[in-house]
Amino acid sequence: MLRLIEDHEVETLRRWRNHPRVRAASFTTHEIRRAEHACWWAGIRDDPSRRVLIYEHAHTATGVVTFTGLGSAERSAHWGFYLDLAALERSKQLLNAWIGIERAAIGHAFDTLDLLVLRGELLAESMAVRRLHHRFGFVEVGAHHRNVDGVMREVVEMRLDRADAR
C-alpha cells in the first residue's frame, strides 16, 4: 500500500536513504545531512509535479516511492524507490517488499495518477533491479553516462506503457 508521507516521517526517510547500499545504488552517494534533507523536503512537499509516498509492507512503513514530472501533457512521469533495507533484512521480508513496492508503484502510476507512461533511470550495474523491472514489463529504451559524485557511471533508461503493465 502507498500513502502520503507525513512531516514527522521525513527523518525516517533520511535514515533509510542513508543506508550504505541505498546510497551506493543512488545518483547521490554521499551521506545526506539533516539540513540538506530538510531543504529537499521543503522544496517538494507542496510541488504538484512531484509526489513522495510511503510504502507499507505488512502494515509497516518500509519504503519510499517518488514520482516526478507529474502533470505533463503526455501523462508520463519518472519514478524511483528505496526500501528500509536494515529492517527488511532482519525480518527476512526484503524480497517480498521489493516485489510489493514495484507492484504498488505501478498500480498507483496507472490507476491513481492515470499515467500512460512510467519512466525510470537506474545505474546499469544494478542488475537485480533491472531484472525486477523487466519482470513487470519495463523495457530498456536507452542509456547514457552521468556524473555521480565525480565518477562517470552508465545509466539505463526504462519505460513501461500502461498497456504493457503486468
Tab-separated table of C-alpha atoms in Angstrom:
chain	number	residue	atom	x	y	z
A	1	MET	CA	0.000	0.000	0.000
A	2	LEU	CA	1.155	3.515	-0.795
A	3	ARG	CA	0.164	6.575	1.192
A	4	LEU	CA	1.201	10.182	1.516
A	5	ILE	CA	4.163	10.889	3.739
A	6	GLU	CA	3.599	12.854	6.929
A	7	ASP	CA	6.019	15.532	8.119
A	8	HIS	CA	7.066	13.552	11.194
A	9	GLU	CA	8.300	10.702	8.914
A	10	VAL	CA	10.819	12.773	6.977
A	11	GLU	CA	13.710	11.896	9.278
A	12	THR	CA	12.893	8.189	8.902
A	13	LEU	CA	13.179	8.572	5.119
A	14	ARG	CA	16.607	10.146	5.539
A	15	ARG	CA	17.748	7.224	7.685
A	16	TRP	CA	16.568	4.704	5.089
A	17	ARG	CA	18.124	6.735	2.251
A	18	ASN	CA	21.461	6.879	4.068
A	19	HIS	CA	21.818	3.097	4.267
A	20	PRO	CA	25.153	2.348	2.544
A	21	ARG	CA	23.614	0.036	-0.086
A	22	VAL	CA	20.838	2.515	-0.892
A	23	ARG	CA	23.415	5.286	-1.301
A	24	ALA	CA	25.588	3.066	-3.499
A	25	ALA	CA	22.674	2.469	-5.904
A	26	SER	CA	21.649	6.136	-5.999
A	27	PHE	CA	22.631	9.109	-8.140
A	28	THR	CA	23.770	10.925	-4.979
A	29	THR	CA	26.012	8.678	-2.908
A	30	HIS	CA	27.132	10.939	-0.070
A	31	GLU	CA	25.502	10.713	3.343
A	32	ILE	CA	22.623	13.148	3.376
A	33	ARG	CA	22.740	15.502	6.339
A	34	ARG	CA	19.678	16.684	8.220
A	35	ALA	CA	19.764	20.250	6.792
A	36	GLU	CA	20.116	19.014	3.201
A	37	HIS	CA	17.206	16.617	3.673
A	38	ALA	CA	15.044	19.347	5.232
A	39	CYS	CA	15.707	21.607	2.214
A	40	TRP	CA	14.772	18.776	-0.142
A	41	TRP	CA	11.518	18.151	1.718
A	42	ALA	CA	10.639	21.867	1.876
A	43	GLY	CA	11.175	22.119	-1.871
A	44	ILE	CA	8.993	19.181	-2.872
A	45	ARG	CA	6.301	18.732	-0.231
A	46	ASP	CA	3.835	21.098	-1.927
A	47	ASP	CA	5.086	20.731	-5.504
A	48	PRO	CA	2.195	19.407	-7.646
A	49	SER	CA	4.642	17.919	-10.166
A	50	ARG	CA	6.167	15.635	-7.511
A	51	ARG	CA	4.804	13.063	-5.124
A	52	VAL	CA	6.603	11.249	-2.296
A	53	LEU	CA	4.756	8.263	-0.884
A	54	ILE	CA	5.383	5.786	1.901
A	55	TYR	CA	5.156	2.113	1.033
A	56	GLU	CA	3.698	-0.078	3.776
A	57	HIS	CA	4.531	-3.768	3.766
A	58	ALA	CA	2.602	-5.922	6.240
A	59	HIS	CA	1.141	-2.715	7.773
A	60	THR	CA	4.613	-1.292	8.480
A	61	ALA	CA	6.247	1.659	6.728
A	62	THR	CA	9.179	0.118	4.873
A	63	GLY	CA	9.840	2.136	1.738
A	64	VAL	CA	9.544	5.288	-0.323
A	65	VAL	CA	8.241	5.812	-3.842
A	66	THR	CA	8.793	9.098	-5.664
A	67	PHE	CA	7.069	10.350	-8.794
A	68	THR	CA	8.392	13.386	-10.664
A	69	GLY	CA	7.205	15.201	-13.753
A	70	LEU	CA	3.529	14.832	-12.900
A	71	GLY	CA	1.060	16.964	-14.811
A	72	SER	CA	2.701	16.626	-18.217
A	73	ALA	CA	0.510	16.725	-21.314
A	74	GLU	CA	1.873	13.289	-22.249
A	75	ARG	CA	0.611	11.860	-18.928
A	76	SER	CA	4.023	10.411	-18.145
A	77	ALA	CA	6.255	10.632	-15.098
A	78	HIS	CA	9.535	9.325	-13.713
A	79	TRP	CA	9.632	7.209	-10.605
A	80	GLY	CA	12.123	5.853	-8.127
A	81	PHE	CA	12.090	3.933	-4.881
A	82	TYR	CA	14.113	2.726	-1.936
A	83	LEU	CA	13.420	0.453	0.990
A	84	ASP	CA	14.286	0.207	4.672
A	85	LEU	CA	16.935	-2.416	3.936
A	86	ALA	CA	18.053	-2.893	7.533
A	87	ALA	CA	14.602	-3.713	8.923
A	88	LEU	CA	13.512	-5.792	5.944
A	89	GLU	CA	16.660	-7.910	6.049
A	90	ARG	CA	16.219	-8.509	9.791
A	91	SER	CA	12.625	-9.644	9.212
A	92	LYS	CA	13.584	-11.644	6.103
A	93	GLN	CA	10.942	-9.729	4.122
A	94	LEU	CA	13.211	-7.885	1.683
A	95	LEU	CA	12.304	-9.821	-1.469
A	96	ASN	CA	8.574	-9.713	-0.719
A	97	ALA	CA	8.717	-5.973	-0.011
A	98	TRP	CA	10.782	-5.356	-3.131
A	99	ILE	CA	8.182	-7.060	-5.322
A	100	GLY	CA	5.394	-5.355	-3.382
A	101	ILE	CA	6.762	-1.846	-3.781
A	102	GLU	CA	7.166	-2.334	-7.529
A	103	ARG	CA	3.606	-3.644	-7.853
A	104	ALA	CA	2.211	-0.819	-5.684
A	105	ALA	CA	4.094	1.886	-7.606
A	106	ILE	CA	2.933	0.620	-10.993
A	107	GLY	CA	-0.655	0.366	-9.766
A	108	HIS	CA	-0.518	3.867	-8.330
A	109	ALA	CA	1.007	5.279	-11.515
A	110	PHE	CA	-1.598	3.852	-13.851
A	111	ASP	CA	-4.691	3.654	-11.636
A	112	THR	CA	-4.416	6.586	-9.222
A	113	LEU	CA	-2.274	9.037	-11.201
A	114	ASP	CA	-3.829	7.932	-14.516
A	115	LEU	CA	-0.470	7.943	-16.308
A	116	LEU	CA	0.060	6.449	-19.743
A	117	VAL	CA	3.838	6.034	-19.399
A	118	LEU	CA	6.052	5.371	-16.395
A	119	ARG	CA	9.765	6.030	-16.805
A	120	GLY	CA	12.772	5.363	-14.641
A	121	GLU	CA	16.540	5.540	-14.613
A	122	LEU	CA	18.957	3.340	-12.740
A	123	LEU	CA	22.633	2.582	-12.624
A	124	ALA	CA	23.465	-0.008	-15.280
A	125	GLU	CA	25.230	-2.269	-12.793
A	126	SER	CA	22.035	-2.613	-10.706
A	127	MET	CA	21.232	-5.911	-12.402
A	128	ALA	CA	18.783	-7.187	-9.774
A	129	VAL	CA	16.666	-4.039	-10.112
A	130	ARG	CA	16.822	-4.244	-13.908
A	131	ARG	CA	15.610	-7.856	-13.791
A	132	LEU	CA	12.768	-6.922	-11.437
A	133	HIS	CA	11.690	-4.081	-13.724
A	134	HIS	CA	11.761	-6.447	-16.721
A	135	ARG	CA	9.594	-8.901	-14.806
A	136	PHE	CA	6.938	-6.187	-14.505
A	137	GLY	CA	7.093	-5.281	-18.200
A	138	PHE	CA	9.575	-2.399	-18.285
A	139	VAL	CA	11.757	-2.190	-21.376
A	140	GLU	CA	15.156	-0.567	-21.680
A	141	VAL	CA	14.894	2.354	-24.070
A	142	GLY	CA	18.294	3.980	-23.793
A	143	ALA	CA	21.475	4.524	-21.868
A	144	HIS	CA	23.760	7.429	-21.136
A	145	HIS	CA	26.592	8.354	-18.829
A	146	ARG	CA	26.033	10.563	-15.810
A	147	ASN	CA	28.346	12.154	-13.297
A	148	VAL	CA	27.601	10.527	-9.950
A	149	ASP	CA	29.594	12.295	-7.266
A	150	GLY	CA	32.579	12.826	-9.552
A	151	VAL	CA	32.500	9.437	-11.295
A	152	MET	CA	31.021	8.851	-14.742
A	153	ARG	CA	28.540	5.985	-14.445
A	154	GLU	CA	26.359	4.287	-17.040
A	155	VAL	CA	22.638	4.888	-16.531
A	156	VAL	CA	19.887	2.788	-18.112
A	157	GLU	CA	16.596	4.411	-19.084
A	158	MET	CA	13.487	2.242	-18.690
A	159	ARG	CA	9.882	2.674	-19.737
A	160	LEU	CA	6.587	0.966	-19.026
A	161	ASP	CA	3.488	1.798	-21.048
A	162	ARG	CA	0.130	1.362	-19.361
A	163	ALA	CA	-0.894	-1.251	-21.978
A	164	ASP	CA	2.191	-3.360	-21.164
A	165	ALA	CA	1.926	-3.305	-17.350
A	166	ARG	CA	1.789	-6.758	-15.738
